[in-house]
């Protein structure tokens, strides 16, 4: 312990020197974030008094992550520090009832704007709309994306899990927190979805102009409800059906994709093409229909999408005995994404971005399809992305055959006349394979 202290201890002067902040500011910061051994928060007087309840007790390191000794200061759990900086000062603000109202409005607006900004990484800015309204002036949703026969409805909620819910001490608190965040946003999204489906030509107000959506050009199955949260819900929202029999939150049996804004930031950086993003969304929602429980966080699932496009149709995922509960665990599957983010943002390197694991030729084909000016191009890409690896290889073989035949047939009899190469119904071999 003494050797560790000699290496890891620091004092006010060290912070002052390395941060260029005044000594007074450094002292105030350390006073707020440090605790002496034996410190207890007066609001939690029974902390660590009952061994049976201690796993759910309030840990003062989440409030004051720095330990204070006579010779200096020590950070025992460095990985907690970013979380504490993000959360702890917020509770200081909550103590000021007058400012809390203003703060709630500010962070909600920030969440909306941040969501819109992140989506503009993926979709053209002209397809992303902040605070669209019904003709009567009511807000439809926080952010709306209209892209190639797809409608994405985003509702933002700044509610976070309470301590009792986060530690799992109170199931009632978990349900209350989910009702105030995910359920409320889902109900708002369902209302918007019903409005779009209520007529062939619904009117909406985007900025200062009214526009009409032709629902005949929209795939009604691809109106997506997404709840963006400020707080991390971890495994709770990965698959709602894990808890829905007990929670009974979603009476319509329709589930949103609930994603934390900081996970969305990573997802939009990795899956920065519309077809990848929407395909990931489709596969995420399909998890609710699996016949097994799933434990994983959002980035685990993102990494599994990169690896196997969130495909669970493999032998190892099949339930052996339908009478027994079946659990699939993907916890800590996020190695590739984690490594990329650490190297880029902590080590300030220029790492290669993880790419979806498909053949390079297929990736080029998808990019070419994406450049086409047709309304079904995203659907076409989805069909390709849904193929397994061996099916993709088979598709490539037949595409090469088609191209080679077209080249051989390209001799024109009269160069002055237009020339058409017909390949309609040439898919017989591929069709037979896919049917089998």
Short mmCIF file of N, CA and C in Angstrom, two decimals, residues 245-305:
data_model
loop_
_atom_site.label_atom_id
_atom_site.label_comp_id
_atom_site.label_asym_id
_atom_site.label_seq_id
_atom_site.Cartn_x
_atom_site.Cartn_y
_atom_site.Cartn_z
N UNK A 245 -42.98 -9.85 -19.07
CA UNK A 245 -43.99 -10.63 -18.34
C UNK A 245 -44.22 -10.13 -16.92
N UNK A 246 -43.19 -9.55 -16.31
CA UNK A 246 -43.32 -9.01 -14.95
C UNK A 246 -43.61 -7.52 -14.95
N UNK A 247 -42.99 -6.78 -15.89
CA UNK A 247 -43.18 -5.33 -15.93
C UNK A 247 -44.57 -4.94 -16.44
N UNK A 248 -45.02 -5.63 -17.48
CA UNK A 248 -46.32 -5.33 -18.12
C UNK A 248 -46.41 -3.85 -18.49
N UNK A 249 -45.41 -3.37 -19.21
CA UNK A 249 -45.35 -1.96 -19.60
C UNK A 249 -46.02 -1.70 -20.94
N UNK A 250 -45.87 -2.63 -21.88
CA UNK A 250 -46.25 -2.37 -23.26
C UNK A 250 -47.47 -3.19 -23.64
N UNK A 251 -48.64 -2.63 -23.41
CA UNK A 251 -49.89 -3.35 -23.65
C UNK A 251 -50.11 -3.66 -25.12
N UNK A 252 -49.57 -2.82 -26.01
CA UNK A 252 -49.77 -3.02 -27.44
C UNK A 252 -48.85 -4.09 -28.01
N UNK A 253 -47.94 -4.59 -27.18
CA UNK A 253 -46.96 -5.59 -27.61
C UNK A 253 -46.06 -5.04 -28.72
N UNK A 254 -45.94 -3.71 -28.76
CA UNK A 254 -45.02 -3.06 -29.69
C UNK A 254 -43.91 -2.42 -28.87
N UNK A 255 -42.67 -2.68 -29.28
CA UNK A 255 -41.54 -2.22 -28.50
C UNK A 255 -40.73 -1.20 -29.30
N UNK A 256 -40.20 -0.20 -28.62
CA UNK A 256 -39.31 0.74 -29.31
C UNK A 256 -37.88 0.23 -29.26
N UNK A 257 -37.03 0.85 -30.04
CA UNK A 257 -35.60 0.68 -29.82
C UNK A 257 -35.19 1.77 -28.84
N UNK A 258 -34.83 1.37 -27.64
CA UNK A 258 -34.40 2.32 -26.61
C UNK A 258 -32.89 2.35 -26.58
N UNK A 259 -32.31 3.52 -26.83
CA UNK A 259 -30.85 3.63 -26.93
C UNK A 259 -30.37 4.88 -26.21
N UNK A 260 -29.30 4.74 -25.44
CA UNK A 260 -28.70 5.88 -24.76
C UNK A 260 -27.99 6.76 -25.79
N UNK A 261 -28.02 8.06 -25.59
CA UNK A 261 -27.43 9.01 -26.54
C UNK A 261 -25.95 8.73 -26.77
N UNK A 262 -25.26 8.26 -25.74
CA UNK A 262 -23.82 8.02 -25.87
C UNK A 262 -23.54 6.72 -26.64
N UNK A 263 -24.46 5.77 -26.58
CA UNK A 263 -24.36 4.59 -27.43
C UNK A 263 -24.72 4.96 -28.88
N UNK A 264 -25.71 5.82 -29.03
CA UNK A 264 -26.10 6.27 -30.37
C UNK A 264 -24.94 7.00 -31.04
N UNK A 265 -24.16 7.70 -30.25
CA UNK A 265 -22.99 8.41 -30.79
C UNK A 265 -21.99 7.42 -31.39
N UNK A 266 -21.78 6.30 -30.71
CA UNK A 266 -20.86 5.28 -31.21
C UNK A 266 -21.45 4.58 -32.44
N UNK A 267 -22.74 4.26 -32.37
CA UNK A 267 -23.41 3.55 -33.48
C UNK A 267 -23.37 4.37 -34.76
N UNK A 268 -23.66 5.67 -34.66
CA UNK A 268 -23.68 6.51 -35.85
C UNK A 268 -22.28 6.77 -36.40
N UNK A 269 -21.28 6.59 -35.57
CA UNK A 269 -19.90 6.70 -36.07
C UNK A 269 -19.49 5.45 -36.83
N UNK A 270 -19.90 4.29 -36.33
CA UNK A 270 -19.52 3.02 -36.96
C UNK A 270 -20.41 2.70 -38.16
N UNK A 271 -21.72 2.81 -37.97
CA UNK A 271 -22.69 2.51 -39.05
C UNK A 271 -23.15 3.83 -39.66
N UNK A 272 -22.30 4.44 -40.45
CA UNK A 272 -22.56 5.79 -40.94
C UNK A 272 -23.21 5.83 -42.32
N UNK A 273 -23.80 4.71 -42.72
CA UNK A 273 -24.57 4.66 -43.97
C UNK A 273 -26.03 4.36 -43.62
N UNK A 274 -26.99 4.99 -44.32
CA UNK A 274 -28.40 4.76 -43.99
C UNK A 274 -28.80 3.29 -44.00
N UNK A 275 -28.32 2.54 -45.00
CA UNK A 275 -28.75 1.13 -45.10
C UNK A 275 -28.22 0.30 -43.94
N UNK A 276 -27.00 0.57 -43.47
CA UNK A 276 -26.47 -0.16 -42.31
C UNK A 276 -27.24 0.21 -41.05
N UNK A 277 -27.48 1.51 -40.87
CA UNK A 277 -28.15 1.99 -39.66
C UNK A 277 -29.56 1.42 -39.55
N UNK A 278 -30.34 1.51 -40.64
CA UNK A 278 -31.72 1.03 -40.60
C UNK A 278 -31.76 -0.49 -40.51
N UNK A 279 -30.84 -1.17 -41.17
CA UNK A 279 -30.79 -2.63 -41.07
C UNK A 279 -30.46 -3.05 -39.63
N UNK A 280 -29.55 -2.33 -38.99
CA UNK A 280 -29.24 -2.61 -37.58
C UNK A 280 -30.49 -2.41 -36.72
N UNK A 281 -31.22 -1.35 -37.01
CA UNK A 281 -32.46 -1.06 -36.28
C UNK A 281 -33.47 -2.19 -36.46
N UNK A 282 -33.63 -2.68 -37.67
CA UNK A 282 -34.53 -3.81 -37.94
C UNK A 282 -34.13 -5.05 -37.15
N UNK A 283 -32.85 -5.35 -37.15
CA UNK A 283 -32.35 -6.53 -36.45
C UNK A 283 -32.46 -6.37 -34.93
N UNK A 284 -32.27 -5.14 -34.46
CA UNK A 284 -32.40 -4.88 -33.01
C UNK A 284 -33.83 -5.14 -32.55
N UNK A 285 -34.79 -4.64 -33.31
CA UNK A 285 -36.19 -4.83 -32.93
C UNK A 285 -36.60 -6.30 -33.04
N UNK A 286 -35.97 -7.02 -33.95
CA UNK A 286 -36.29 -8.45 -34.13
C UNK A 286 -35.85 -9.28 -32.92
N UNK A 287 -34.95 -8.75 -32.11
CA UNK A 287 -34.49 -9.47 -30.91
C UNK A 287 -35.66 -9.75 -29.97
N UNK A 288 -36.66 -8.86 -29.95
CA UNK A 288 -37.82 -9.06 -29.08
C UNK A 288 -38.58 -10.34 -29.44
N UNK A 289 -38.42 -10.82 -30.67
CA UNK A 289 -39.18 -12.00 -31.12
C UNK A 289 -38.40 -13.30 -30.98
N UNK A 290 -37.17 -13.23 -30.48
CA UNK A 290 -36.41 -14.46 -30.29
C UNK A 290 -37.02 -15.28 -29.16
N UNK A 291 -36.79 -16.59 -29.17
CA UNK A 291 -37.39 -17.45 -28.14
C UNK A 291 -36.43 -17.69 -26.98
N UNK A 292 -35.44 -16.83 -26.84
CA UNK A 292 -34.52 -16.93 -25.70
C UNK A 292 -34.32 -15.55 -25.07
N UNK A 293 -33.95 -15.54 -23.81
CA UNK A 293 -33.58 -14.30 -23.14
C UNK A 293 -32.16 -13.94 -23.55
N UNK A 294 -31.89 -12.64 -23.57
CA UNK A 294 -30.59 -12.18 -24.04
C UNK A 294 -29.98 -11.21 -23.04
N UNK A 295 -28.73 -11.42 -22.68
CA UNK A 295 -28.01 -10.47 -21.83
C UNK A 295 -26.85 -9.88 -22.64
N UNK A 296 -26.90 -8.58 -22.83
CA UNK A 296 -25.87 -7.85 -23.57
C UNK A 296 -26.19 -6.38 -23.45
N UNK A 297 -25.20 -5.53 -23.62
CA UNK A 297 -25.51 -4.11 -23.71
C UNK A 297 -25.50 -3.70 -25.18
N UNK A 298 -25.79 -2.45 -25.46
CA UNK A 298 -25.96 -1.99 -26.84
C UNK A 298 -24.69 -2.16 -27.67
N UNK A 299 -23.54 -1.90 -27.07
CA UNK A 299 -22.29 -1.98 -27.84
C UNK A 299 -21.90 -3.43 -28.09
N UNK A 300 -22.28 -4.33 -27.18
CA UNK A 300 -22.10 -5.77 -27.46
C UNK A 300 -22.87 -6.14 -28.73
N UNK A 301 -24.11 -5.66 -28.82
CA UNK A 301 -24.95 -5.98 -29.98
C UNK A 301 -24.42 -5.32 -31.24
N UNK A 302 -23.90 -4.11 -31.11
CA UNK A 302 -23.29 -3.44 -32.27
C UNK A 302 -22.12 -4.25 -32.80
N UNK A 303 -21.28 -4.73 -31.89
CA UNK A 303 -20.12 -5.53 -32.31
C UNK A 303 -20.57 -6.85 -32.95
N UNK A 304 -21.65 -7.43 -32.41
CA UNK A 304 -22.16 -8.67 -33.01
C UNK A 304 -22.77 -8.40 -34.39
N UNK A 305 -23.33 -7.21 -34.58
CA UNK A 305 -23.83 -6.84 -35.91
C UNK A 305 -22.67 -6.75 -36.89
#
